[in-house]
Short mmCIF file of C-alpha atoms and ligand atoms in Angstrom, two decimals:
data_model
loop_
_atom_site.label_atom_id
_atom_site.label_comp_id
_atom_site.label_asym_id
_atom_site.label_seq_id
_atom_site.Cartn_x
_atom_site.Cartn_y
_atom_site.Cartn_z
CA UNK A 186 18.10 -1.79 -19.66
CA UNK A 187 15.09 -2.98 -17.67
CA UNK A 188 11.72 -1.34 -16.63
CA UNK A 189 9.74 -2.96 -13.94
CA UNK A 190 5.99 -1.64 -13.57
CA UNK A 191 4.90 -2.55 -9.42
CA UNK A 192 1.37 -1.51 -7.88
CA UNK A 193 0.13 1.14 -5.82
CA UNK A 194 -1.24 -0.95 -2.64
CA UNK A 195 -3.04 -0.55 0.48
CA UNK A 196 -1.71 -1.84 3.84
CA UNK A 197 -3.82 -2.97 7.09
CA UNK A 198 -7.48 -2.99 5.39
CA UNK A 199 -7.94 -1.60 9.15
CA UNK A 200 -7.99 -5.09 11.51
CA UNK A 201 -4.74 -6.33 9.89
CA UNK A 202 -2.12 -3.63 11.00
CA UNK A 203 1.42 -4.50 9.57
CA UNK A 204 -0.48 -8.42 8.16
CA UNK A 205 -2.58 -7.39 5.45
CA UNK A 206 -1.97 -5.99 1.92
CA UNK A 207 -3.69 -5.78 -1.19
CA UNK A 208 -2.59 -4.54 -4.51
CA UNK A 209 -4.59 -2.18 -6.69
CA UNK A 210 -5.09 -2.52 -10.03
CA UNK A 211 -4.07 1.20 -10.65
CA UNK A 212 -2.52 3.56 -10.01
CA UNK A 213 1.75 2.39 -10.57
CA UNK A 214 4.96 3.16 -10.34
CA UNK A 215 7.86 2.42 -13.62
CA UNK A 216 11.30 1.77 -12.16
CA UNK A 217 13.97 1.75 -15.28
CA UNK A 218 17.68 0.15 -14.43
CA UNK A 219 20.56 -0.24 -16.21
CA UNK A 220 24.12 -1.50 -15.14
CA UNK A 221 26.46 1.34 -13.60
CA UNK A 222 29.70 1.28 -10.98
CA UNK A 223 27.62 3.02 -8.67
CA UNK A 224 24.27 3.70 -7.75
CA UNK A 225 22.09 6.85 -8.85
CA UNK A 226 18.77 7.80 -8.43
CA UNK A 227 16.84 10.10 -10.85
CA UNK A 228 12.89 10.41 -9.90
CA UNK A 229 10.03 12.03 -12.04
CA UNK A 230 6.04 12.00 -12.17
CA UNK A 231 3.30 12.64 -9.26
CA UNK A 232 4.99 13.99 -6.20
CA UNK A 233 8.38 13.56 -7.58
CA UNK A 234 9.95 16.86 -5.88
CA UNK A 235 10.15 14.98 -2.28
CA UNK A 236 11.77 12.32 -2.82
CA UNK A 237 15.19 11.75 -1.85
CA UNK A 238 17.46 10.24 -4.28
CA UNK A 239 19.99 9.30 -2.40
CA UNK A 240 20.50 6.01 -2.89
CA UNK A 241 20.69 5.58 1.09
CA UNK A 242 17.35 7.40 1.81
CA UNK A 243 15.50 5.95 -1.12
CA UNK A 244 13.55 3.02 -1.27
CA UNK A 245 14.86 1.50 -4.49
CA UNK A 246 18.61 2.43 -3.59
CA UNK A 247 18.34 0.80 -0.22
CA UNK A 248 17.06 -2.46 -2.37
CA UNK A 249 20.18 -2.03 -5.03
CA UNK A 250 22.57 -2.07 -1.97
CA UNK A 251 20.86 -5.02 -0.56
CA UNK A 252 20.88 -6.87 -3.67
CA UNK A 253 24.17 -5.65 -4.19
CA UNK A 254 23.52 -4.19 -7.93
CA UNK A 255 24.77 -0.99 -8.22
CA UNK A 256 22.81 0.59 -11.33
CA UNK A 257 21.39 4.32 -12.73
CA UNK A 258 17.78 4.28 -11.54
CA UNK A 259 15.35 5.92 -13.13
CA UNK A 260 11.50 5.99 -10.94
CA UNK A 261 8.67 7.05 -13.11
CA UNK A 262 5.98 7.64 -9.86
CA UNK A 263 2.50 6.72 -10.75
CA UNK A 264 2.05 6.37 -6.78
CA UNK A 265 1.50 9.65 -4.90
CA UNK A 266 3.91 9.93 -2.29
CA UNK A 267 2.89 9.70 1.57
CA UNK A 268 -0.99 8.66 0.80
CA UNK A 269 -1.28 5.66 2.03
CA UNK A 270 -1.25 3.82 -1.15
CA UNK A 271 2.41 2.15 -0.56
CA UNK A 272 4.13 4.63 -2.38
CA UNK A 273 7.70 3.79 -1.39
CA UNK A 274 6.96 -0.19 -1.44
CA UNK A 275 5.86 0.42 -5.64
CA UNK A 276 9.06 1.80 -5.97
CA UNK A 277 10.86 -0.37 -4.17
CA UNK A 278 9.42 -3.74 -5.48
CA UNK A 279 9.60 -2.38 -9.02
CA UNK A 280 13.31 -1.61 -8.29
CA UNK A 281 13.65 -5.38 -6.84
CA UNK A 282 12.03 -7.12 -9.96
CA UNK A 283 14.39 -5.01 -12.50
CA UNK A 284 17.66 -5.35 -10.83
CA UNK A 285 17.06 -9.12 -9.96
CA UNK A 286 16.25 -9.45 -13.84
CA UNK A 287 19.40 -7.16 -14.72
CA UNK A 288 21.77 -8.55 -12.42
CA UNK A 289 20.44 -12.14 -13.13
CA UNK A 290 20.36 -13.12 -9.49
CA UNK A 291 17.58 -15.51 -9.79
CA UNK A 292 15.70 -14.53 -6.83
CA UNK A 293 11.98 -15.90 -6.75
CA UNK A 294 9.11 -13.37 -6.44
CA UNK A 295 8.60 -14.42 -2.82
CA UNK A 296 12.16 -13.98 -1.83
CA UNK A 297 12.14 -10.30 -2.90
CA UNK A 298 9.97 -9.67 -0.56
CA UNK A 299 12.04 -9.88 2.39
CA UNK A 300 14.65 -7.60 -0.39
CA UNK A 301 12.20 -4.68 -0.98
CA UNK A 302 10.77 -4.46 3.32
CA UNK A 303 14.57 -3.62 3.83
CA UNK A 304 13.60 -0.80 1.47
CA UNK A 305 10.52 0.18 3.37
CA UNK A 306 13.24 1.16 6.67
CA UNK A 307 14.53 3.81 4.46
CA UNK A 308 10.34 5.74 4.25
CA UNK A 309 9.14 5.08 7.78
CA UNK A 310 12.33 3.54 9.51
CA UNK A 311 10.93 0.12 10.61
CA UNK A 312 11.03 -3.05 8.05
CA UNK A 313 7.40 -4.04 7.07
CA UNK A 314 6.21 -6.36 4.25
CA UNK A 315 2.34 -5.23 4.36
CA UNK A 316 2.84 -3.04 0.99
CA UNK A 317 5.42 -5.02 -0.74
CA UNK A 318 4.29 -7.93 -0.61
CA UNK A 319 1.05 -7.53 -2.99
CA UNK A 320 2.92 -5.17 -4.68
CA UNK A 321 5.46 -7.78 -5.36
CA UNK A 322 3.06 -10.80 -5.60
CA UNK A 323 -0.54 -9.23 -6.20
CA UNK A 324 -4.17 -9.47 -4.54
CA UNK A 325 -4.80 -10.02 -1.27
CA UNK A 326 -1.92 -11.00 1.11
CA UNK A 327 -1.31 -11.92 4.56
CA UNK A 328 2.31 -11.67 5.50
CA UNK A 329 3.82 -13.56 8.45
CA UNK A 330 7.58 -13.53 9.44
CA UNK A 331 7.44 -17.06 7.59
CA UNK A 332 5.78 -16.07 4.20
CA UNK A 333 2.95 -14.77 2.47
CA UNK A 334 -0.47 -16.00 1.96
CA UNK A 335 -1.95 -14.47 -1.33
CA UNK A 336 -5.49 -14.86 -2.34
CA UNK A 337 -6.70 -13.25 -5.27
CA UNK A 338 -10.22 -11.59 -4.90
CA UNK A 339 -12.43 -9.87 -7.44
CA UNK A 340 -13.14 -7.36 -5.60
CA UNK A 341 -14.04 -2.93 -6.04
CA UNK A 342 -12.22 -0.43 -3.92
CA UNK A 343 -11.70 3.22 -3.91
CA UNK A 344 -9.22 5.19 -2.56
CA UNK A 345 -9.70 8.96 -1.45
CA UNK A 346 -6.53 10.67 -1.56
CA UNK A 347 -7.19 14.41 0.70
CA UNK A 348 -4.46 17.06 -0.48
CA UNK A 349 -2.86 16.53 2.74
CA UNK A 350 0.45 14.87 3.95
CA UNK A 351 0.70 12.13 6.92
CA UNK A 352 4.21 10.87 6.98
CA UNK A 353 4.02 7.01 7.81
CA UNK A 354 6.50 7.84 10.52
CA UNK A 355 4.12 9.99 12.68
CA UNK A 356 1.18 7.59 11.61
CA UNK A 357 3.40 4.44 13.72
CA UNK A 358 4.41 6.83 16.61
CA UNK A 359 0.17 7.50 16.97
CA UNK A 360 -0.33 3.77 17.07
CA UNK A 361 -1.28 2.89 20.67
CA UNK A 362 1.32 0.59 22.32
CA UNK A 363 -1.15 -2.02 24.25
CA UNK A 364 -4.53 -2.93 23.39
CA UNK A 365 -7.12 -3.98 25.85
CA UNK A 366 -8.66 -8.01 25.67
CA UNK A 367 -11.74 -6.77 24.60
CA UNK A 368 -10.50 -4.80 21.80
CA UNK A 369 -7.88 -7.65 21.07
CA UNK A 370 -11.73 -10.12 20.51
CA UNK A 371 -12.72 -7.67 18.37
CA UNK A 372 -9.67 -7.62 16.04
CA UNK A 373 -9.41 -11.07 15.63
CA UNK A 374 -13.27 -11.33 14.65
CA UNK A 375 -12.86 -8.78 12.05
CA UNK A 376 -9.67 -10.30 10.39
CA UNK A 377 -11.37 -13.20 10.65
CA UNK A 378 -14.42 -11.87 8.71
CA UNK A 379 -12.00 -9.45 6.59
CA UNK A 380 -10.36 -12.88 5.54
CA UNK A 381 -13.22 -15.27 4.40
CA UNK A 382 -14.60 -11.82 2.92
CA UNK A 383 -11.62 -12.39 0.50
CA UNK A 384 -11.89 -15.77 -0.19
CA UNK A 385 -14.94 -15.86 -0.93
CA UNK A 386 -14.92 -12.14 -3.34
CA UNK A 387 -17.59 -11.05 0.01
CA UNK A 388 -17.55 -7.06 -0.26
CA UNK A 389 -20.27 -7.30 2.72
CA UNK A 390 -17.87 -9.27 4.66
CA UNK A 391 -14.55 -7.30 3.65
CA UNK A 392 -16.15 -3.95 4.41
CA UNK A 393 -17.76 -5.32 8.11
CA UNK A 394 -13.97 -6.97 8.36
CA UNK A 395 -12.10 -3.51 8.19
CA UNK A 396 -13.40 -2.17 11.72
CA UNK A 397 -10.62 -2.01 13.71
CA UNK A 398 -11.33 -0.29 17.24
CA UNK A 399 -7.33 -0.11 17.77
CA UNK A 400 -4.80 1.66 15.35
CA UNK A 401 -7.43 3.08 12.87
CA UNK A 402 -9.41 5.62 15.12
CA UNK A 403 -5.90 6.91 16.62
CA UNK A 404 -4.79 7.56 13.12
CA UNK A 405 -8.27 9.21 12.05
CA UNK A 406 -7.54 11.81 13.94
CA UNK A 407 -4.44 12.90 11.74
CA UNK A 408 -6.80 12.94 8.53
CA UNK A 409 -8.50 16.01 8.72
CA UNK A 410 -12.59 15.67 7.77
CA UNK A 411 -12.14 11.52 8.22
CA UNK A 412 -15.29 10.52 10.21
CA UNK A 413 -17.22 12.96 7.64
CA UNK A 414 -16.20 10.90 4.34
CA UNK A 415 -16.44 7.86 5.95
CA UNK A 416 -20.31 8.76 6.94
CA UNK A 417 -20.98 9.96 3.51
CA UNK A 418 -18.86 6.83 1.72
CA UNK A 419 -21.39 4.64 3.74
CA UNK A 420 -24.36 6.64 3.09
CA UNK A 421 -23.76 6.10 -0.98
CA UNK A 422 -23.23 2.43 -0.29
CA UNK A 423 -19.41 1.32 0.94
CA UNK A 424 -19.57 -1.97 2.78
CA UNK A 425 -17.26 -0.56 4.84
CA UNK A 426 -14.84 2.42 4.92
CA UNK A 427 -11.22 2.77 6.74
CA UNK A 428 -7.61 4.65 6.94
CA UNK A 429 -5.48 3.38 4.05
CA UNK A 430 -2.10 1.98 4.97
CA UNK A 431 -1.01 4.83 7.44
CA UNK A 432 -3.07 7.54 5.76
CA UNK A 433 -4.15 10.36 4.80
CA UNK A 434 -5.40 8.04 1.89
CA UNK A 435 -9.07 6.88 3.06
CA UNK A 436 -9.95 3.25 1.84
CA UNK A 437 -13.54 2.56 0.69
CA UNK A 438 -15.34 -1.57 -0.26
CA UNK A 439 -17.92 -0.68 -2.77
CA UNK A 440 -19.94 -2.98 -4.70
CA UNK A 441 -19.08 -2.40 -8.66
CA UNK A 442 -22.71 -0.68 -8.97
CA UNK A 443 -21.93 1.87 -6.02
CA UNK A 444 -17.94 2.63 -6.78
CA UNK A 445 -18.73 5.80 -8.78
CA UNK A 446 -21.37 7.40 -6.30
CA UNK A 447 -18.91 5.93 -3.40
CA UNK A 448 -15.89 8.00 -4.80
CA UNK A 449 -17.89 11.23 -5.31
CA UNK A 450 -19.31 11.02 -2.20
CA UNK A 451 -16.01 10.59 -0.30
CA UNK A 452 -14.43 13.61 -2.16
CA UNK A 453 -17.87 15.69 -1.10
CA UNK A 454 -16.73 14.71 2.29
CA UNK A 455 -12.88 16.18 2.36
CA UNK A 456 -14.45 19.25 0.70
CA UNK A 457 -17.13 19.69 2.96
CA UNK A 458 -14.25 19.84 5.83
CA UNK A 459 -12.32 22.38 3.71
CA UNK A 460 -9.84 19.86 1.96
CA UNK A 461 -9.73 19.27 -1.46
CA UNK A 462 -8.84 15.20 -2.23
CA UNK A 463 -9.18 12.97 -5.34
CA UNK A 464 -10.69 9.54 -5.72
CA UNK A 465 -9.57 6.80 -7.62
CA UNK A 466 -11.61 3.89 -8.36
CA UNK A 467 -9.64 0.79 -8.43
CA UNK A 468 -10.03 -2.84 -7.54
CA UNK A 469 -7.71 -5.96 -5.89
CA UNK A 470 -4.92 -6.26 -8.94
CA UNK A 471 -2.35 -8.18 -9.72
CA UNK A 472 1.29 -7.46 -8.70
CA UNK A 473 4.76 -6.22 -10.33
CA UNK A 474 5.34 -7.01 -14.06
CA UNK A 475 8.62 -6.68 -16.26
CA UNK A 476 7.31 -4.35 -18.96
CA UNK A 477 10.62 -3.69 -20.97
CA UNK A 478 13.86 -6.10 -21.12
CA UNK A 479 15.68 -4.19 -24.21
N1 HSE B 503 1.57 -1.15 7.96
C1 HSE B 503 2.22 0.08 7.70
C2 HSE B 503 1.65 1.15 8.62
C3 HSE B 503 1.96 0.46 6.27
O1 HSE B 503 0.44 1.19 8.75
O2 HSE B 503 2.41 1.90 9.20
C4 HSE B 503 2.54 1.80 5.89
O3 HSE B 503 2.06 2.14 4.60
#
Protein backbone atom coordinates (compact mmCIF):
# COMPACT_ATOMS: atom_id res chain seq x y z
CA UNK A 1 0.00 0.00 0.00
CA UNK A 2 1.09 3.50 -0.95
CA UNK A 3 -0.30 7.07 -0.19
CA UNK A 4 0.92 9.89 -2.27
CA UNK A 5 0.04 13.53 -0.85
CA UNK A 6 0.13 16.14 -4.38
CA UNK A 7 -0.77 20.01 -4.17
CA UNK A 8 -3.62 22.04 -4.86
CA UNK A 9 -2.13 24.50 -7.72
CA UNK A 10 -2.98 27.39 -9.72
CA UNK A 11 -2.65 27.46 -13.54
CA UNK A 12 -2.01 30.64 -15.94
CA UNK A 13 -1.15 33.33 -13.06
CA UNK A 14 -3.27 35.28 -15.88
CA UNK A 15 -0.41 36.15 -18.86
CA UNK A 16 0.73 32.49 -18.94
CA UNK A 17 -2.45 30.60 -20.24
CA UNK A 18 -1.75 26.77 -20.50
CA UNK A 19 2.60 27.84 -19.53
CA UNK A 20 2.47 28.73 -16.06
CA UNK A 21 1.82 26.82 -12.79
CA UNK A 22 2.52 27.17 -9.32
CA UNK A 23 1.92 24.89 -6.45
CA UNK A 24 0.37 25.94 -3.15
CA UNK A 25 1.51 25.07 -0.08
CA UNK A 26 -2.08 24.00 1.03
CA UNK A 27 -4.70 22.90 0.48
CA UNK A 28 -3.99 18.72 -0.92
CA UNK A 29 -5.19 15.89 -2.13
CA UNK A 30 -4.11 11.91 -0.48
CA UNK A 31 -4.24 9.30 -3.24
CA UNK A 32 -3.87 5.62 -1.46
CA UNK A 33 -2.98 2.51 -4.02
CA UNK A 34 -2.57 -0.86 -3.61
CA UNK A 35 -2.05 -3.74 -6.21
CA UNK A 36 -5.43 -5.20 -7.74
CA UNK A 37 -6.36 -7.14 -11.31
CA UNK A 38 -8.29 -4.26 -12.15
CA UNK A 39 -8.73 -0.81 -11.55
CA UNK A 40 -11.25 0.86 -8.95
CA UNK A 41 -11.85 4.10 -7.84
CA UNK A 42 -13.29 4.98 -4.38
CA UNK A 43 -13.30 8.99 -3.66
CA UNK A 44 -14.03 10.82 -0.27
CA UNK A 45 -13.47 14.43 1.33
CA UNK A 46 -14.38 18.12 -0.08
CA UNK A 47 -16.58 17.82 -3.10
CA UNK A 48 -16.29 14.15 -3.25
CA UNK A 49 -20.05 13.47 -4.51
CA UNK A 50 -19.06 14.66 -8.27
CA UNK A 51 -16.57 12.87 -9.07
CA UNK A 52 -16.67 10.10 -11.37
CA UNK A 53 -14.96 7.01 -10.43
CA UNK A 54 -14.78 5.40 -13.30
CA UNK A 55 -11.56 4.64 -13.88
CA UNK A 56 -12.05 6.02 -17.62
CA UNK A 57 -13.55 9.43 -16.54
CA UNK A 58 -11.26 9.92 -13.60
CA UNK A 59 -8.15 11.57 -13.47
CA UNK A 60 -6.13 9.05 -11.48
CA UNK A 61 -7.70 5.99 -13.45
CA UNK A 62 -6.84 7.51 -16.77
CA UNK A 63 -3.05 7.75 -15.20
CA UNK A 64 -3.27 3.85 -13.88
CA UNK A 65 -4.21 2.86 -17.52
CA UNK A 66 -1.46 4.90 -18.88
CA UNK A 67 1.02 3.60 -16.59
CA UNK A 68 -0.47 0.40 -17.05
CA UNK A 69 -0.97 -0.43 -13.10
CA UNK A 70 -4.15 -1.59 -12.50
CA UNK A 71 -4.74 -0.97 -8.59
CA UNK A 72 -7.86 -0.11 -5.87
CA UNK A 73 -7.63 3.67 -5.59
CA UNK A 74 -8.55 5.33 -2.84
CA UNK A 75 -8.62 9.73 -3.33
CA UNK A 76 -8.81 11.50 -0.07
CA UNK A 77 -9.76 15.27 -1.81
CA UNK A 78 -8.23 18.09 0.05
CA UNK A 79 -8.71 20.06 -3.40
CA UNK A 80 -12.23 21.40 -4.04
CA UNK A 81 -13.38 20.23 -7.20
CA UNK A 82 -13.89 22.68 -10.33
CA UNK A 83 -12.22 25.91 -8.44
CA UNK A 84 -9.56 26.57 -10.20
CA UNK A 85 -7.08 25.24 -7.83
CA UNK A 86 -6.05 22.06 -10.16
CA UNK A 87 -8.27 19.83 -8.55
CA UNK A 88 -8.12 16.92 -10.98
CA UNK A 89 -4.18 17.46 -11.67
CA UNK A 90 -3.70 16.84 -7.36
CA UNK A 91 -5.36 13.80 -7.91
CA UNK A 92 -3.89 12.79 -10.75
CA UNK A 93 -0.16 13.50 -9.89
CA UNK A 94 -0.72 11.98 -6.45
CA UNK A 95 -2.09 8.88 -8.30
CA UNK A 96 1.20 9.03 -10.68
CA UNK A 97 3.77 9.24 -7.72
CA UNK A 98 2.00 6.13 -5.81
CA UNK A 99 1.54 3.78 -8.61
CA UNK A 100 5.08 4.56 -10.11
CA UNK A 101 6.35 3.76 -6.44
CA UNK A 102 3.93 0.59 -6.25
CA UNK A 103 4.46 -0.72 -9.54
CA UNK A 104 8.26 0.11 -9.32
CA UNK A 105 8.42 1.60 -12.78
CA UNK A 106 11.14 3.96 -12.08
CA UNK A 107 9.78 6.88 -13.77
CA UNK A 108 11.56 10.28 -12.79
CA UNK A 109 9.40 13.12 -11.35
CA UNK A 110 9.68 14.98 -14.66
CA UNK A 111 8.59 12.12 -16.76
CA UNK A 112 5.27 11.82 -14.87
CA UNK A 113 4.42 14.76 -15.98
CA UNK A 114 3.70 14.01 -19.44
CA UNK A 115 1.78 10.59 -17.37
CA UNK A 116 -0.60 12.69 -15.18
CA UNK A 117 -1.58 15.72 -18.42
CA UNK A 118 -2.99 12.45 -20.09
CA UNK A 119 -5.07 12.50 -16.91
CA UNK A 120 -6.04 16.10 -17.20
CA UNK A 121 -8.07 14.93 -20.91
CA UNK A 122 -10.31 12.95 -18.76
CA UNK A 123 -11.59 16.78 -16.51
CA UNK A 124 -11.58 19.25 -19.38
CA UNK A 125 -10.89 16.96 -22.50
CA UNK A 126 -7.64 18.58 -23.83
CA UNK A 127 -4.02 17.38 -22.38
CA UNK A 128 -2.39 20.29 -20.39
CA UNK A 129 0.63 20.21 -18.02
CA UNK A 130 0.00 23.84 -16.39
CA UNK A 131 -1.44 22.12 -13.02
CA UNK A 132 0.53 19.01 -12.94
CA UNK A 133 3.46 20.01 -13.36
CA UNK A 134 4.01 22.06 -9.93
CA UNK A 135 1.87 19.75 -8.53
CA UNK A 136 4.23 17.07 -9.53
CA UNK A 137 7.50 19.09 -9.18
CA UNK A 138 6.57 22.20 -6.91
CA UNK A 139 6.90 26.19 -7.08
CA UNK A 140 6.78 28.04 -9.90
CA UNK A 141 6.84 26.30 -13.35
CA UNK A 142 6.89 27.07 -16.89
CA UNK A 143 5.98 24.12 -19.02
CA UNK A 144 6.96 23.85 -22.70
CA UNK A 145 6.24 20.79 -24.98
CA UNK A 146 10.08 20.08 -24.18
CA UNK A 147 10.08 20.29 -20.28
CA UNK A 148 9.56 22.25 -17.35
CA UNK A 149 11.30 25.15 -15.92
CA UNK A 150 10.74 25.26 -12.04
CA UNK A 151 11.79 28.11 -9.91
CA UNK A 152 11.03 28.11 -6.43
CA UNK A 153 9.79 31.54 -5.03
CA UNK A 154 8.96 32.61 -1.50
CA UNK A 155 6.22 34.06 -2.25
CA UNK A 156 2.15 34.85 -0.39
CA UNK A 157 -0.97 34.09 -2.33
CA UNK A 158 -4.56 33.73 -1.61
CA UNK A 159 -7.08 32.04 -3.24
CA UNK A 160 -10.91 33.03 -3.10
CA UNK A 161 -12.94 30.12 -3.75
CA UNK A 162 -16.97 31.73 -4.58
CA UNK A 163 -19.63 28.84 -3.88
CA UNK A 164 -20.02 28.63 -7.49
CA UNK A 165 -19.11 26.02 -10.22
CA UNK A 166 -17.14 26.87 -13.66
CA UNK A 167 -16.39 23.63 -15.35
CA UNK A 168 -12.81 24.03 -16.99
CA UNK A 169 -14.53 22.84 -20.13
CA UNK A 170 -16.79 25.94 -20.62
CA UNK A 171 -13.86 28.15 -19.17
CA UNK A 172 -11.56 26.84 -22.68
CA UNK A 173 -14.63 27.13 -25.03
CA UNK A 174 -14.83 31.19 -23.60
CA UNK A 175 -11.17 31.58 -24.45
CA UNK A 176 -11.01 33.84 -27.52
CA UNK A 177 -9.48 32.03 -30.55
CA UNK A 178 -7.07 34.99 -32.00
CA UNK A 179 -5.57 37.72 -30.20
CA UNK A 180 -4.77 41.04 -31.69
CA UNK A 181 -0.63 42.26 -31.98
CA UNK A 182 -1.21 44.71 -29.55
CA UNK A 183 -2.65 42.52 -27.02
CA UNK A 184 -0.07 39.74 -28.08
CA UNK A 185 2.94 42.99 -26.75
CA UNK A 186 1.17 43.12 -23.86
CA UNK A 187 1.24 39.40 -22.91
CA UNK A 188 4.63 38.90 -23.51
CA UNK A 189 5.59 42.06 -21.26
CA UNK A 190 3.65 40.73 -18.44
CA UNK A 191 5.09 37.10 -18.55
CA UNK A 192 8.05 38.67 -18.87
CA UNK A 193 7.57 40.76 -15.66
CA UNK A 194 5.40 37.76 -14.06
CA UNK A 195 8.75 35.74 -14.62
CA UNK A 196 11.66 37.85 -13.13
CA UNK A 197 8.83 38.63 -10.42
CA UNK A 198 9.55 34.93 -9.53
CA UNK A 199 13.00 34.81 -9.66
CA UNK A 200 13.64 37.31 -7.89
CA UNK A 201 10.57 36.44 -4.80
CA UNK A 202 9.11 40.26 -6.51
CA UNK A 203 5.31 40.24 -5.27
CA UNK A 204 5.22 43.90 -6.97
CA UNK A 205 6.40 42.40 -10.10
CA UNK A 206 4.29 39.01 -9.95
CA UNK A 207 1.08 40.88 -9.17
CA UNK A 208 1.80 43.77 -12.22
CA UNK A 209 2.86 40.35 -14.28
CA UNK A 210 -0.69 38.66 -13.96
CA UNK A 211 -2.59 41.29 -16.28
CA UNK A 212 -3.55 39.53 -19.05
CA UNK A 213 -5.90 41.63 -21.50
CA UNK A 214 -6.69 38.16 -23.43
CA UNK A 215 -8.19 34.94 -21.77
CA UNK A 216 -8.68 36.41 -18.21
CA UNK A 217 -11.39 39.20 -18.83
CA UNK A 218 -13.41 36.60 -21.16
CA UNK A 219 -13.40 34.22 -18.29
CA UNK A 220 -14.32 37.05 -15.61
CA UNK A 221 -17.35 37.20 -16.92
CA UNK A 222 -18.31 33.52 -15.84
CA UNK A 223 -17.34 34.42 -12.08
CA UNK A 224 -20.13 36.15 -10.84
CA UNK A 225 -19.08 39.52 -8.54
CA UNK A 226 -15.22 39.17 -10.16
CA UNK A 227 -14.30 42.81 -11.01
CA UNK A 228 -15.85 43.64 -7.38
CA UNK A 229 -13.25 41.35 -5.33
CA UNK A 230 -10.64 42.10 -7.45
CA UNK A 231 -11.23 46.08 -6.65
CA UNK A 232 -11.55 45.38 -3.04
CA UNK A 233 -8.39 42.63 -3.03
CA UNK A 234 -6.40 45.69 -4.44
CA UNK A 235 -7.82 48.22 -2.24
CA UNK A 236 -6.47 46.04 1.02
CA UNK A 237 -3.15 45.72 -0.71
CA UNK A 238 -2.82 42.67 -3.53
CA UNK A 239 -0.03 43.44 -5.94
CA UNK A 240 -2.15 42.17 -8.29
CA UNK A 241 -5.35 40.07 -8.50
CA UNK A 242 -6.55 37.47 -11.40
CA UNK A 243 -8.87 34.29 -12.45
CA UNK A 244 -7.27 31.16 -11.00
CA UNK A 245 -6.54 28.37 -13.44
CA UNK A 246 -9.99 28.43 -15.33
CA UNK A 247 -11.97 29.74 -12.37
CA UNK A 248 -14.35 30.44 -10.40
CA UNK A 249 -11.30 30.37 -7.92
CA UNK A 250 -9.98 34.17 -7.89
CA UNK A 251 -6.09 34.39 -7.38
CA UNK A 252 -4.71 37.22 -5.19
CA UNK A 253 -0.28 38.36 -4.71
CA UNK A 254 -0.26 39.77 -1.29
CA UNK A 255 2.64 40.80 0.62
CA UNK A 256 2.85 38.46 3.97
CA UNK A 257 1.72 41.73 6.04
CA UNK A 258 -1.50 42.25 3.76
CA UNK A 259 -2.57 38.30 3.14
CA UNK A 260 -5.10 38.34 6.02
CA UNK A 261 -6.86 41.79 5.21
CA UNK A 262 -6.39 40.63 1.32
CA UNK A 263 -8.46 37.37 1.97
CA UNK A 264 -11.22 39.10 3.99
CA UNK A 265 -11.53 41.62 1.69
CA UNK A 266 -11.94 39.33 -1.35
CA UNK A 267 -14.65 37.24 0.48
CA UNK A 268 -16.47 40.87 1.35
CA UNK A 269 -16.41 41.13 -2.34
CA UNK A 270 -18.33 37.66 -3.48
CA UNK A 271 -20.74 38.55 -0.63
CA UNK A 272 -21.33 41.91 -1.54
CA UNK A 273 -22.47 40.41 -5.13
CA UNK A 274 -24.70 37.87 -3.32
CA UNK A 275 -22.19 34.83 -3.33
CA UNK A 276 -20.88 33.36 -0.46
CA UNK A 277 -16.89 32.12 -1.15
CA UNK A 278 -13.99 31.14 1.19
CA UNK A 279 -10.40 32.28 1.23
CA UNK A 280 -7.48 30.41 1.81
CA UNK A 281 -4.24 31.90 2.50
CA UNK A 282 -1.48 29.98 1.03
CA UNK A 283 1.89 30.58 -0.53
CA UNK A 284 4.24 29.00 -3.66
CA UNK A 285 4.86 25.24 -2.06
CA UNK A 286 6.56 22.51 -2.82
CA UNK A 287 5.18 19.59 -4.91
CA UNK A 288 3.90 15.79 -4.44
CA UNK A 289 5.42 13.77 -1.53
CA UNK A 290 5.17 9.90 -0.71
CA UNK A 291 3.68 10.11 2.77
CA UNK A 292 3.07 6.29 3.50
CA UNK A 293 5.02 3.18 1.80
CA UNK A 294 3.63 0.35 4.36
N1 LIG B 1 -4.64 26.09 -18.28
C1 LIG B 1 -5.86 25.43 -17.97
C2 LIG B 1 -7.02 26.34 -18.31
C3 LIG B 1 -5.88 25.11 -16.51
O1 LIG B 1 -6.94 27.51 -17.96
O2 LIG B 1 -7.98 25.90 -18.92
C4 LIG B 1 -7.16 24.47 -16.04
O3 LIG B 1 -7.15 24.41 -14.63
Amino acid sequence: MITARAPATTANLGSGYDTFGAALQRPADEVTVRRAAETTISVSGVGSAGIPTAPGENTAGVVAETLDTPAAIEIQKGVRPASGMGSSAASAAAAAVALNELYDRGLSRTELVSVAAEGEVAASGEVHADNVAPALLGGFTITRPDGTTVVEPDLSLVVCLPEEVVPTRAAREAVPESLSVSDHVETVRNAATLTVGMCRSAPGLVGRGLDDPVVTPARAALVTGYETVRERALAAGATGVTVSGSGPGVLAVARPETQSAVAQAMVDGFASAGVGAEAVQTSVGGGATLVDTA
